[in-house]
Coordinates of C-alpha atoms and ligand atoms in Angstrom, one line a residue:
M1 CA 162.9 113.1 120.9
R2 CA 164.6 115.4 123.4
A3 CA 166.7 113.8 126.1
S4 CA 164.7 113.1 129.3
G5 CA 165.1 115.2 132.5
L6 CA 168.5 114.6 134.2
V7 CA 167.0 113.6 137.5
E8 CA 164.5 111.0 138.7
A9 CA 161.7 111.8 141.1
T10 CA 162.7 108.7 143.2
E11 CA 165.4 110.7 144.9
V12 CA 162.8 112.7 146.8
S13 CA 162.0 111.5 150.3
A14 CA 158.3 111.2 151.1
L15 CA 159.0 113.2 154.3
L16 CA 160.4 116.2 152.4
D17 CA 158.3 119.4 152.7
L18 CA 158.3 120.0 148.9
E19 CA 156.4 123.3 149.0
G20 CA 158.7 124.6 151.7
E21 CA 161.8 123.5 149.8
I22 CA 160.5 125.1 146.6
E23 CA 160.0 128.4 148.5
R24 CA 163.5 128.2 149.9
L25 CA 165.0 127.5 146.4
K26 CA 163.1 130.4 144.9
K27 CA 164.9 132.8 147.3
D28 CA 168.3 131.1 146.9
L29 CA 168.1 131.1 143.1
H30 CA 166.3 134.5 142.8
A31 CA 163.8 132.4 140.8
V32 CA 160.3 133.0 139.6
V33 CA 157.9 130.0 139.0
L34 CA 155.6 130.5 136.1
A35 CA 152.8 127.9 135.7
H36 CA 150.2 127.2 133.0
Y37 CA 146.6 126.6 134.0
Y38 CA 146.9 123.0 132.8
Q39 CA 149.4 122.0 135.4
D40 CA 148.5 119.8 138.4
S41 CA 146.8 121.9 141.2
E42 CA 149.7 121.4 143.6
I43 CA 152.1 123.0 141.0
Q44 CA 149.7 125.9 140.5
D45 CA 149.6 126.4 144.2
V46 CA 153.4 127.0 144.5
A47 CA 153.6 129.2 141.4
D48 CA 154.3 132.9 141.5
V49 CA 152.3 133.5 138.3
I50 CA 149.6 131.3 136.8
G51 CA 148.4 132.2 133.4
D52 CA 147.6 131.4 129.7
S53 CA 150.3 131.3 127.1
L54 CA 150.2 135.1 126.4
Q55 CA 150.2 136.1 130.1
L56 CA 153.1 133.8 130.8
A57 CA 155.1 135.1 127.8
Q58 CA 154.4 138.6 128.9
Q59 CA 155.6 137.8 132.4
A60 CA 158.7 136.1 131.0
A61 CA 159.4 139.3 129.0
K62 CA 159.3 141.5 132.0
T63 CA 160.6 139.4 135.0
S64 CA 163.6 140.6 137.0
A65 CA 164.2 137.1 138.4
E66 CA 167.6 135.5 137.5
V67 CA 166.1 132.1 137.0
I68 CA 162.8 131.3 135.3
V69 CA 161.3 128.0 136.3
F70 CA 158.6 127.1 133.7
A71 CA 155.9 124.7 134.8
G72 CA 154.4 124.2 131.4
V73 CA 155.5 122.6 128.1
H74 CA 158.7 122.9 126.1
F75 CA 157.5 125.6 123.6
M76 CA 156.5 127.9 126.5
A77 CA 159.9 127.6 128.3
E78 CA 161.6 128.0 125.0
T79 CA 159.7 131.2 124.4
A80 CA 160.8 132.5 127.8
K81 CA 164.5 131.6 126.9
I82 CA 164.1 133.4 123.5
L83 CA 163.0 136.5 125.4
N84 CA 165.7 136.1 128.1
P85 CA 169.0 134.8 126.7
S86 CA 171.0 135.7 129.8
K87 CA 168.7 134.0 132.2
Q88 CA 168.6 130.3 133.1
V89 CA 165.2 128.8 132.1
L90 CA 164.4 125.5 133.7
L91 CA 161.7 123.0 132.7
P92 CA 160.8 120.2 135.2
D93 CA 160.6 117.6 132.4
L94 CA 162.2 118.2 129.0
Q95 CA 159.9 115.6 127.5
A96 CA 156.9 117.9 128.1
G97 CA 156.2 118.6 124.5
C98 CA 153.0 119.5 122.6
S99 CA 151.3 117.6 119.8
L100 CA 150.8 120.8 117.8
A101 CA 154.5 121.7 118.0
E102 CA 155.6 118.1 117.2
G103 CA 153.1 117.8 114.3
C104 CA 154.7 120.7 112.5
P105 CA 158.3 119.6 111.6
P106 CA 160.5 122.4 110.2
D107 CA 161.5 120.7 106.9
L108 CA 157.9 119.9 106.0
F109 CA 156.8 123.4 107.0
R110 CA 159.5 125.0 104.9
H111 CA 158.1 123.2 101.8
F112 CA 154.5 124.0 102.7
K113 CA 155.4 127.7 103.1
Q114 CA 157.0 127.7 99.6
K115 CA 153.6 127.0 98.1
Y116 CA 152.4 130.4 99.5
P117 CA 155.1 132.9 98.6
D118 CA 152.9 136.0 98.9
H119 CA 151.4 135.0 102.3
I120 CA 152.6 136.3 105.6
V121 CA 153.0 133.6 108.2
I122 CA 151.1 133.9 111.5
S123 CA 152.0 131.0 113.8
Y124 CA 150.3 130.0 117.0
I125 CA 152.8 130.1 119.9
N126 CA 152.4 126.3 120.2
C127 CA 155.3 125.6 117.8
S128 CA 159.0 125.1 118.0
A129 CA 161.6 127.9 117.8
E130 CA 162.4 126.7 114.2
I131 CA 158.8 127.3 113.1
K132 CA 158.8 130.7 114.9
A133 CA 162.0 131.6 113.0
M134 CA 160.1 131.0 109.7
S135 CA 157.1 133.1 110.9
D136 CA 156.3 136.8 110.6
I137 CA 154.1 137.1 113.7
I138 CA 153.3 134.8 116.6
C139 CA 149.9 134.7 118.3
T140 CA 148.1 132.9 121.1
S141 CA 144.5 132.0 121.4
S142 CA 143.8 135.2 123.3
N143 CA 145.3 137.6 120.8
A144 CA 145.0 135.8 117.4
E145 CA 141.8 137.6 116.3
K146 CA 143.2 141.0 117.3
I147 CA 146.4 140.4 115.4
I148 CA 144.8 139.1 112.2
N149 CA 142.5 142.2 112.3
Q150 CA 145.6 144.4 112.2
I151 CA 146.8 142.8 108.9
P152 CA 145.6 144.7 105.7
K153 CA 142.6 142.9 104.1
E154 CA 144.4 142.3 100.8
Q155 CA 147.4 140.6 102.5
P156 CA 147.0 136.8 102.3
I157 CA 147.8 134.9 105.5
L158 CA 149.2 131.4 106.2
F159 CA 148.2 130.2 109.7
A160 CA 150.0 127.3 111.5
P161 CA 150.0 124.9 113.2
D162 CA 146.4 124.5 114.6
Q163 CA 143.7 124.0 111.9
N164 CA 140.9 124.1 114.5
L165 CA 141.9 127.4 115.8
G166 CA 142.6 128.5 112.2
R167 CA 139.0 127.5 111.1
Y168 CA 137.6 129.4 114.1
L169 CA 139.6 132.5 113.1
I170 CA 138.4 132.3 109.5
K171 CA 134.8 132.4 110.9
K172 CA 135.6 135.3 113.4
T173 CA 137.6 137.5 111.0
G174 CA 136.1 136.6 107.6
R175 CA 139.6 136.1 106.3
N176 CA 140.6 133.2 104.0
L177 CA 143.6 131.7 105.9
A178 CA 145.7 129.0 104.4
L179 CA 146.0 126.4 107.1
W180 CA 148.7 123.9 108.2
P181 CA 146.8 120.7 109.1
G182 CA 147.7 120.3 112.8
T183 CA 145.6 119.5 115.8
C184 CA 145.9 119.2 119.6
V185 CA 145.6 115.6 120.9
V186 CA 143.7 116.9 123.9
H187 CA 141.1 119.2 122.3
E188 CA 140.3 116.9 119.4
T189 CA 139.3 114.2 121.9
F190 CA 136.1 115.8 123.1
S191 CA 133.1 113.9 121.9
E192 CA 130.1 115.9 120.5
K193 CA 127.8 112.9 121.2
K194 CA 128.8 112.7 124.9
L195 CA 128.7 116.5 125.2
I196 CA 125.1 116.6 124.0
Q197 CA 124.2 113.9 126.5
L198 CA 125.9 115.9 129.3
M199 CA 124.0 119.0 128.2
L200 CA 120.7 117.1 128.5
Y201 CA 121.6 116.1 132.1
H202 CA 122.6 119.8 132.9
P203 CA 120.2 121.9 130.8
H204 CA 121.2 125.1 132.6
A205 CA 125.0 124.6 132.3
K206 CA 126.9 127.0 130.0
V207 CA 129.3 125.3 127.6
L208 CA 132.7 126.9 127.5
A209 CA 135.3 125.8 125.0
H210 CA 138.8 126.4 123.9
P211 CA 139.2 127.2 120.1
E212 CA 141.5 124.3 119.7
C213 CA 138.3 122.1 119.9
E214 CA 136.8 120.8 116.7
E215 CA 133.9 122.7 115.0
S216 CA 131.4 119.9 116.0
V217 CA 132.1 120.8 119.7
L218 CA 132.5 124.6 119.3
Q219 CA 129.1 124.8 117.7
H220 CA 127.5 124.0 121.1
A221 CA 129.6 126.5 123.1
D222 CA 128.1 129.6 124.8
Y223 CA 131.6 131.0 125.0
I224 CA 134.8 130.2 123.1
G225 CA 138.1 131.6 124.3
S226 CA 141.6 131.1 125.7
T227 CA 142.1 129.5 129.1
S228 CA 142.2 133.0 130.7
G229 CA 139.1 134.0 128.7
I230 CA 137.2 130.9 130.0
L231 CA 138.3 131.6 133.6
N232 CA 137.2 135.2 133.3
Y233 CA 133.8 134.1 131.9
V234 CA 133.0 131.9 134.9
K235 CA 134.1 134.6 137.3
H236 CA 131.7 137.2 135.8
S237 CA 128.9 134.9 134.7
A238 CA 125.6 134.8 136.6
G239 CA 125.4 131.1 135.8
T240 CA 126.2 128.5 138.4
E241 CA 127.0 125.4 136.3
F242 CA 129.6 125.1 133.5
I243 CA 130.7 122.4 131.2
I244 CA 134.5 123.0 130.5
A245 CA 135.7 121.8 127.1
T246 CA 139.4 122.3 127.6
E247 CA 142.1 120.6 129.8
P248 CA 140.6 120.1 133.2
G249 CA 143.6 121.5 135.1
I250 CA 142.0 124.9 134.8
I251 CA 139.1 123.9 137.0
H252 CA 141.4 124.3 140.0
Q253 CA 141.5 128.1 139.6
M254 CA 137.7 128.1 138.8
E255 CA 136.9 126.3 142.1
K256 CA 139.2 128.6 144.0
A257 CA 137.6 131.7 142.5
C258 CA 134.0 130.6 142.6
R259 CA 133.3 128.2 145.4
D260 CA 129.5 128.2 144.9
K261 CA 129.7 127.2 141.2
T262 CA 129.9 123.8 139.6
F263 CA 132.4 122.8 136.9
I264 CA 131.9 119.7 134.8
P265 CA 134.8 118.5 132.5
A266 CA 133.6 117.9 129.0
P267 CA 133.9 114.1 128.3
P268 CA 136.5 112.6 126.0
D269 CA 135.6 110.2 123.3
G270 CA 136.8 107.0 125.0
D271 CA 136.8 105.7 128.6
C272 CA 140.1 107.4 129.2
A273 CA 141.6 110.5 130.9
C274 CA 142.7 111.8 127.5
N275 CA 141.2 115.2 128.1
Q276 CA 144.3 115.6 130.4
C277 CA 147.3 116.9 128.4
P278 CA 149.9 114.0 128.5
H279 CA 152.7 116.5 128.1
M280 CA 151.7 119.1 130.7
R281 CA 151.1 116.3 133.2
L282 CA 154.7 115.0 132.9
N283 CA 155.6 117.8 135.2
T284 CA 155.1 116.9 138.9
L285 CA 155.8 118.8 142.1
E286 CA 158.8 116.5 142.7
K287 CA 160.3 117.2 139.3
L288 CA 159.7 120.9 139.9
Y289 CA 161.6 120.8 143.2
L290 CA 164.4 118.7 141.6
C291 CA 164.9 120.9 138.6
M292 CA 165.4 123.8 141.0
K293 CA 167.7 121.9 143.2
H294 CA 169.9 120.7 140.3
R295 CA 169.3 123.7 138.1
A296 CA 168.5 121.2 135.3
P297 CA 167.1 120.4 132.9
E298 CA 167.5 123.8 131.3
I299 CA 166.5 125.2 127.9
T300 CA 169.3 126.1 125.5
L301 CA 169.2 127.1 121.8
S302 CA 171.7 128.7 119.4
E303 CA 171.9 132.5 119.3
E304 CA 171.3 132.5 115.6
L305 CA 168.0 130.6 116.0
R306 CA 167.0 132.6 119.0
L307 CA 167.4 135.9 117.2
L308 CA 165.3 134.6 114.2
A309 CA 162.6 133.4 116.6
L310 CA 162.6 136.6 118.7
R311 CA 161.5 138.9 115.9
P312 CA 157.9 137.4 115.4
I313 CA 157.5 137.1 119.2
Q314 CA 158.3 140.8 119.7
R315 CA 155.8 141.7 117.0
M316 CA 153.2 139.7 118.9
L317 CA 153.9 141.5 122.1
E318 CA 153.8 144.9 120.3
M319 CA 150.4 144.0 118.6
S320 CA 148.7 142.5 121.7
Ligands
LIG401 P1 146.1 129.2 126.2 O1 146.4 129.0 127.6 O2 146.9 130.3 125.6 O3 144.6 129.4 126.0 O4 146.5 127.9 125.4 C1 146.0 126.6 125.7 C2 147.0 125.6 125.3 O5 146.7 124.6 124.7 C3 148.3 125.7 125.8 O6 149.0 124.7 125.2
LIG402 FE1 149.8 121.1 123.2 FE2 147.3 120.4 123.4 FE3 148.8 120.0 125.4 FE4 148.1 122.5 124.8 S1 146.8 120.9 125.5 S2 150.2 121.7 125.4 S3 148.0 122.4 122.6 S4 149.0 119.0 123.4

């Protein structure tokens, strides 16, 4: 496990104007705040850019800011650092990991890869720098299909680490991908049985799902796509009711963009809030403020590893 954030949220006075302080620190540090759609709504509201994994990586690649504050999970901030070695990249809570990244340890993946010597490795961006360094091309859920379609048909592909996204891509592209058996703890929690019950209560609702969901859920979807794809769908749809089978943080932007539409989170299997990403939700507005105030915790990695991980990320950006 990585060391926890340096600072505790308890040092923040309840009277402090956190939003105002974050704005002041952005100017002082020449910082940009990038936030993923799964972050708490109050974090999204102070961000300069809100986006999906690809959009945030693209922003990180082109920003002129001196400090990148990444309100997301570790692999996202690490990708920003790989693209910007001379910039400081801050993450509000260093423990904000990802079950997909943690479920694909480098040593096991190295052995797995040896079984497929003639395959090229396409890895989902939700993985560590070590896995990126062992990959040929990185992809996200919004460009994976496009990238696979650019690979010659006779070239075998190993896809890691999300097997649900991998199975979805096999269907979409007709390619026979070798799959690393990883899953996302959030997207595998949606229950088909409860989804069907919800669909009966809301017969006109469109079901929108992220491809990290299991096949049993995806088969009921009217639309399958990345977080930005799902957001665009609701903006342009004539429908008024939507069941959202992804992390419910994204509903904040949907409600802001479409005030007259109704968004219903798809239910998890148990009586829990496990459709919320436990990693993303480690970041809070207080920790965001504190990481800017202390300029810590920050992302670091060796130059050797960074250069190896950079190559497949650059290929992704060229092929997107
Ligand atoms: P996208 O935002 O790229 O669709 O990815 C979702 C996700 O699970 C991020 O961890
Ligand atoms: Fe990782 Fe799943 Fe959380 Fe996305 S939602 S960061 S894939 S654990």
